[in-house]
Amino acid sequence: MDFILTNLAFVIIPFVYMTLVFIGKVIEKNQIFFVVLAIVLSMLAYVIQGQFIEWTIFSGQFSLALFMLVIFAGLMPKKSMYRQVIEPVRGDLSIYGFIYLIPHLAFNFSKMLDGYNIIGLVAYIIMIPLIVTSFRQVRRNLQPKMWLMMHKLSYLIYLLLYLHVGFSFWLSPLSLSIKPLSMPFHITLIFYVSIKMMYMIINMNEKKRAL
């Protein structure tokens, strides 16, 4: 049971994905409505609480599942069904993940004050400009190059999220150790980096051939 709860994001992912298959277009066309809904639900989660909410929202696993859906989309071919489902709502998923982290931060605030896993808070702060520019109204007013340059920070956020979920970090005394039962996240990182490096090598070879 502990293993499942520690890696619950992997269980949540297929359920969210199937939901997006059916209502992804509705979410895409009604961004503000669903953002407000996410804010209301996150506030209700903190008020209502309960075991299920603790497992999914307070643990950060639901937000992590949303972020992982976004991350995986960058690995998939553009014409793949997965990419076609996720790509139109990547920004929306990031916004929802950000919002649902608020109860997670509030629930674990005392731990952060004691210096435990503050890496997550650092990642959250860095996310702010990326989340703001994920709103379509804001993105339309940004130059494409500026938007792309800002969102290069997402790779730093991915790294910080990995450190946050895969390791226990204490400021006082300073220590870093692998979290028990977190192996799926370490395997996922290896898989992600391997695929990214493969794409980089392919792109480099294609550029060389074009010269």
CSV table of C-alpha atoms in Angstrom, one decimal:
chain,number,residue,atom,x,y,z
A,1,MET,CA,0.0,0.0,0.0
A,2,ASP,CA,2.8,2.4,0.8
A,3,PHE,CA,4.4,1.8,-2.6
A,4,ILE,CA,1.1,2.6,-4.3
A,5,LEU,CA,0.6,5.8,-2.3
A,6,THR,CA,4.2,7.0,-2.9
A,7,ASN,CA,3.7,6.5,-6.6
A,8,LEU,CA,0.0,7.3,-6.9
A,9,ALA,CA,0.7,9.8,-9.7
A,10,PHE,CA,1.3,6.9,-12.1
A,11,VAL,CA,-2.1,5.5,-11.2
A,12,ILE,CA,-3.9,8.8,-11.6
A,13,ILE,CA,-2.3,9.6,-15.1
A,14,PRO,CA,-4.5,7.2,-17.2
A,15,PHE,CA,-7.7,8.4,-15.5
A,16,VAL,CA,-6.8,12.0,-16.3
A,17,TYR,CA,-5.8,11.1,-19.8
A,18,MET,CA,-9.1,9.3,-20.5
A,19,THR,CA,-11.0,12.3,-19.1
A,20,LEU,CA,-9.1,14.6,-21.5
A,21,VAL,CA,-9.9,12.3,-24.4
A,22,PHE,CA,-13.6,13.1,-23.8
A,23,ILE,CA,-13.6,16.7,-22.6
A,24,GLY,CA,-10.2,18.1,-23.7
A,25,LYS,CA,-11.8,20.3,-26.4
A,26,VAL,CA,-14.3,21.7,-23.8
A,27,ILE,CA,-11.4,22.6,-21.5
A,28,GLU,CA,-9.5,24.2,-24.4
A,29,LYS,CA,-12.4,26.5,-25.2
A,30,ASN,CA,-13.3,27.4,-21.6
A,31,GLN,CA,-9.9,28.0,-19.9
A,32,ILE,CA,-11.0,30.6,-17.4
A,33,PHE,CA,-14.1,28.6,-16.3
A,34,PHE,CA,-12.0,25.5,-15.6
A,35,VAL,CA,-9.3,27.5,-13.8
A,36,VAL,CA,-11.8,29.1,-11.5
A,37,LEU,CA,-13.3,25.6,-11.0
A,38,ALA,CA,-9.8,24.2,-10.1
A,39,ILE,CA,-9.3,27.1,-7.6
A,40,VAL,CA,-12.7,26.4,-5.9
A,41,LEU,CA,-12.1,22.6,-5.8
A,42,SER,CA,-8.6,23.1,-4.3
A,43,MET,CA,-10.1,25.3,-1.6
A,44,LEU,CA,-12.8,22.8,-0.9
A,45,ALA,CA,-10.2,20.1,-0.7
A,46,TYR,CA,-8.4,22.0,2.1
A,47,VAL,CA,-11.6,22.6,4.0
A,48,ILE,CA,-13.2,19.1,3.6
A,49,GLN,CA,-10.0,17.1,3.9
A,50,GLY,CA,-10.3,13.3,4.4
A,51,GLN,CA,-8.2,10.3,3.6
A,52,PHE,CA,-8.7,10.3,-0.2
A,53,ILE,CA,-7.9,14.0,-0.5
A,54,GLU,CA,-4.8,13.5,1.7
A,55,TRP,CA,-3.6,10.7,-0.6
A,56,THR,CA,-4.3,12.7,-3.8
A,57,ILE,CA,-4.2,16.4,-3.2
A,58,PHE,CA,-2.3,17.0,0.0
A,59,SER,CA,0.4,14.6,-1.1
A,60,GLY,CA,0.9,16.5,-4.3
A,61,GLN,CA,0.3,13.3,-6.3
A,62,PHE,CA,-2.6,14.7,-8.3
A,63,SER,CA,-0.5,17.8,-9.4
A,64,LEU,CA,2.4,15.6,-10.1
A,65,ALA,CA,0.2,13.4,-12.4
A,66,LEU,CA,-0.8,16.6,-14.3
A,67,PHE,CA,2.8,17.7,-14.7
A,68,MET,CA,3.9,14.3,-15.9
A,69,LEU,CA,1.2,14.3,-18.6
A,70,VAL,CA,2.7,17.6,-19.8
A,71,ILE,CA,6.3,16.3,-19.6
A,72,PHE,CA,5.5,13.1,-21.5
A,73,ALA,CA,3.8,15.0,-24.3
A,74,GLY,CA,7.2,16.4,-25.3
A,75,LEU,CA,8.5,12.9,-25.9
A,76,MET,CA,5.7,11.8,-28.2
A,77,PRO,CA,5.6,12.2,-32.0
A,78,LYS,CA,3.4,15.2,-33.0
A,79,LYS,CA,1.0,12.9,-34.9
A,80,SER,CA,0.6,10.4,-32.0
A,81,MET,CA,-2.8,10.2,-30.4
A,82,TYR,CA,-1.3,11.0,-27.0
A,83,ARG,CA,0.2,14.3,-28.3
A,84,GLN,CA,-3.0,15.3,-30.1
A,85,VAL,CA,-4.9,14.8,-26.8
A,86,ILE,CA,-2.5,16.6,-24.5
A,87,GLU,CA,-0.9,19.3,-26.7
A,88,PRO,CA,-4.0,21.6,-26.9
A,89,VAL,CA,-4.3,21.6,-23.1
A,90,ARG,CA,-0.7,21.4,-21.9
A,91,GLY,CA,-0.9,24.9,-20.6
A,92,ASP,CA,-4.2,24.2,-18.9
A,93,LEU,CA,-2.8,21.1,-17.2
A,94,SER,CA,0.2,23.1,-15.9
A,95,ILE,CA,-2.1,25.7,-14.5
A,96,TYR,CA,-4.3,23.1,-12.7
A,97,GLY,CA,-1.2,21.4,-11.3
A,98,PHE,CA,0.0,24.7,-10.0
A,99,ILE,CA,-3.4,25.4,-8.3
A,100,TYR,CA,-3.7,22.0,-6.7
A,101,LEU,CA,-0.2,22.4,-5.2
A,102,ILE,CA,-1.6,25.2,-3.0
A,103,PRO,CA,-3.2,22.7,-0.5
A,104,HIS,CA,-0.1,20.5,-0.7
A,105,LEU,CA,2.1,23.5,0.3
A,106,ALA,CA,-0.3,24.5,3.0
A,107,PHE,CA,-0.5,21.0,4.4
A,108,ASN,CA,3.3,20.6,4.5
A,109,PHE,CA,4.1,24.2,5.4
A,110,SER,CA,5.3,23.3,8.9
A,111,LYS,CA,7.7,20.7,7.4
A,112,MET,CA,9.2,23.4,5.1
A,113,LEU,CA,9.7,25.7,8.0
A,114,ASP,CA,11.8,23.0,9.6
A,115,GLY,CA,13.9,22.8,6.4
A,116,TYR,CA,12.4,19.7,4.9
A,117,ASN,CA,12.2,19.4,1.1
A,118,ILE,CA,12.2,23.1,0.5
A,119,ILE,CA,13.2,22.2,-3.1
A,120,GLY,CA,9.5,21.9,-3.9
A,121,LEU,CA,8.9,25.5,-2.8
A,122,VAL,CA,11.7,26.7,-5.0
A,123,ALA,CA,10.2,24.9,-8.0
A,124,TYR,CA,6.8,26.4,-7.2
A,125,ILE,CA,8.2,29.9,-7.1
A,126,ILE,CA,10.0,29.4,-10.5
A,127,MET,CA,6.8,28.1,-11.9
A,128,ILE,CA,4.9,31.4,-11.4
A,129,PRO,CA,6.0,33.3,-14.6
A,130,LEU,CA,5.5,30.1,-16.7
A,131,ILE,CA,2.0,29.6,-15.3
A,132,VAL,CA,1.1,33.2,-15.9
A,133,THR,CA,2.2,32.9,-19.5
A,134,SER,CA,0.3,29.7,-19.9
A,135,PHE,CA,-2.9,31.7,-20.0
A,136,ARG,CA,-3.9,32.1,-23.7
A,137,GLN,CA,-4.8,35.8,-23.3
A,138,VAL,CA,-1.3,36.5,-21.9
A,139,ARG,CA,0.5,34.3,-24.5
A,140,ARG,CA,-1.1,36.2,-27.3
A,141,ASN,CA,0.6,39.4,-26.1
A,142,LEU,CA,4.0,37.9,-25.9
A,143,GLN,CA,6.5,37.5,-28.8
A,144,PRO,CA,6.9,33.8,-29.6
A,145,LYS,CA,10.7,34.0,-29.0
A,146,MET,CA,10.2,35.5,-25.6
A,147,TRP,CA,7.6,32.8,-24.7
A,148,LEU,CA,9.9,30.0,-25.8
A,149,MET,CA,12.8,31.5,-23.9
A,150,MET,CA,10.8,31.8,-20.7
A,151,HIS,CA,9.5,28.2,-21.0
A,152,LYS,CA,13.0,26.8,-21.2
A,153,LEU,CA,12.9,27.2,-17.5
A,154,SER,CA,10.5,24.2,-17.5
A,155,TYR,CA,13.5,21.9,-17.7
A,156,LEU,CA,14.9,23.3,-14.5
A,157,ILE,CA,11.4,22.8,-12.9
A,158,TYR,CA,11.4,19.2,-14.1
A,159,LEU,CA,14.7,18.6,-12.4
A,160,LEU,CA,13.6,20.3,-9.1
A,161,LEU,CA,10.4,18.2,-9.1
A,162,TYR,CA,12.4,15.1,-9.6
A,163,LEU,CA,14.6,16.0,-6.7
A,164,HIS,CA,11.6,16.8,-4.6
A,165,VAL,CA,9.7,13.5,-5.2
A,166,GLY,CA,12.7,11.3,-5.4
A,167,PHE,CA,14.8,12.5,-2.5
A,168,SER,CA,14.5,13.7,1.1
A,169,PHE,CA,16.3,17.0,1.5
A,170,TRP,CA,17.0,18.6,4.9
A,171,LEU,CA,18.5,22.1,5.4
A,172,SER,CA,19.4,21.5,9.0
A,173,PRO,CA,21.4,19.4,9.3
A,174,LEU,CA,22.2,19.5,5.5
A,175,SER,CA,21.4,16.0,4.1
A,176,LEU,CA,20.1,14.4,0.9
A,177,SER,CA,18.8,10.8,0.7
A,178,ILE,CA,16.8,8.7,-1.7
A,179,LYS,CA,13.2,8.4,-0.6
A,180,PRO,CA,12.0,4.8,0.1
A,181,LEU,CA,9.8,3.3,-2.7
A,182,SER,CA,10.5,6.2,-5.1
A,183,MET,CA,12.2,4.0,-7.7
A,184,PRO,CA,9.5,4.5,-10.4
A,185,PHE,CA,10.4,8.2,-10.5
A,186,HIS,CA,14.1,7.5,-10.9
A,187,ILE,CA,13.3,5.0,-13.8
A,188,THR,CA,11.1,7.7,-15.4
A,189,LEU,CA,13.9,10.2,-15.3
A,190,ILE,CA,16.3,7.8,-16.9
A,191,PHE,CA,13.7,7.0,-19.6
A,192,TYR,CA,13.0,10.8,-20.2
A,193,VAL,CA,16.7,11.7,-20.5
A,194,SER,CA,17.4,8.8,-22.8
A,195,ILE,CA,14.6,9.7,-25.2
A,196,LYS,CA,15.6,13.3,-25.2
A,197,MET,CA,19.2,12.5,-25.9
A,198,MET,CA,18.1,10.2,-28.7
A,199,TYR,CA,16.1,13.0,-30.3
A,200,MET,CA,19.1,15.4,-29.9
A,201,ILE,CA,21.4,13.0,-31.7
A,202,ILE,CA,18.8,12.4,-34.5
A,203,ASN,CA,18.4,16.2,-35.0
A,204,MET,CA,22.2,16.7,-35.1
A,205,ASN,CA,22.6,14.0,-37.7
A,206,GLU,CA,19.8,15.5,-39.8
A,207,LYS,CA,21.4,19.0,-39.7
A,208,LYS,CA,24.8,17.5,-40.7
A,209,ARG,CA,23.1,15.8,-43.7
A,210,ALA,CA,21.5,19.1,-44.7
A,211,LEU,CA,24.8,20.9,-44.9
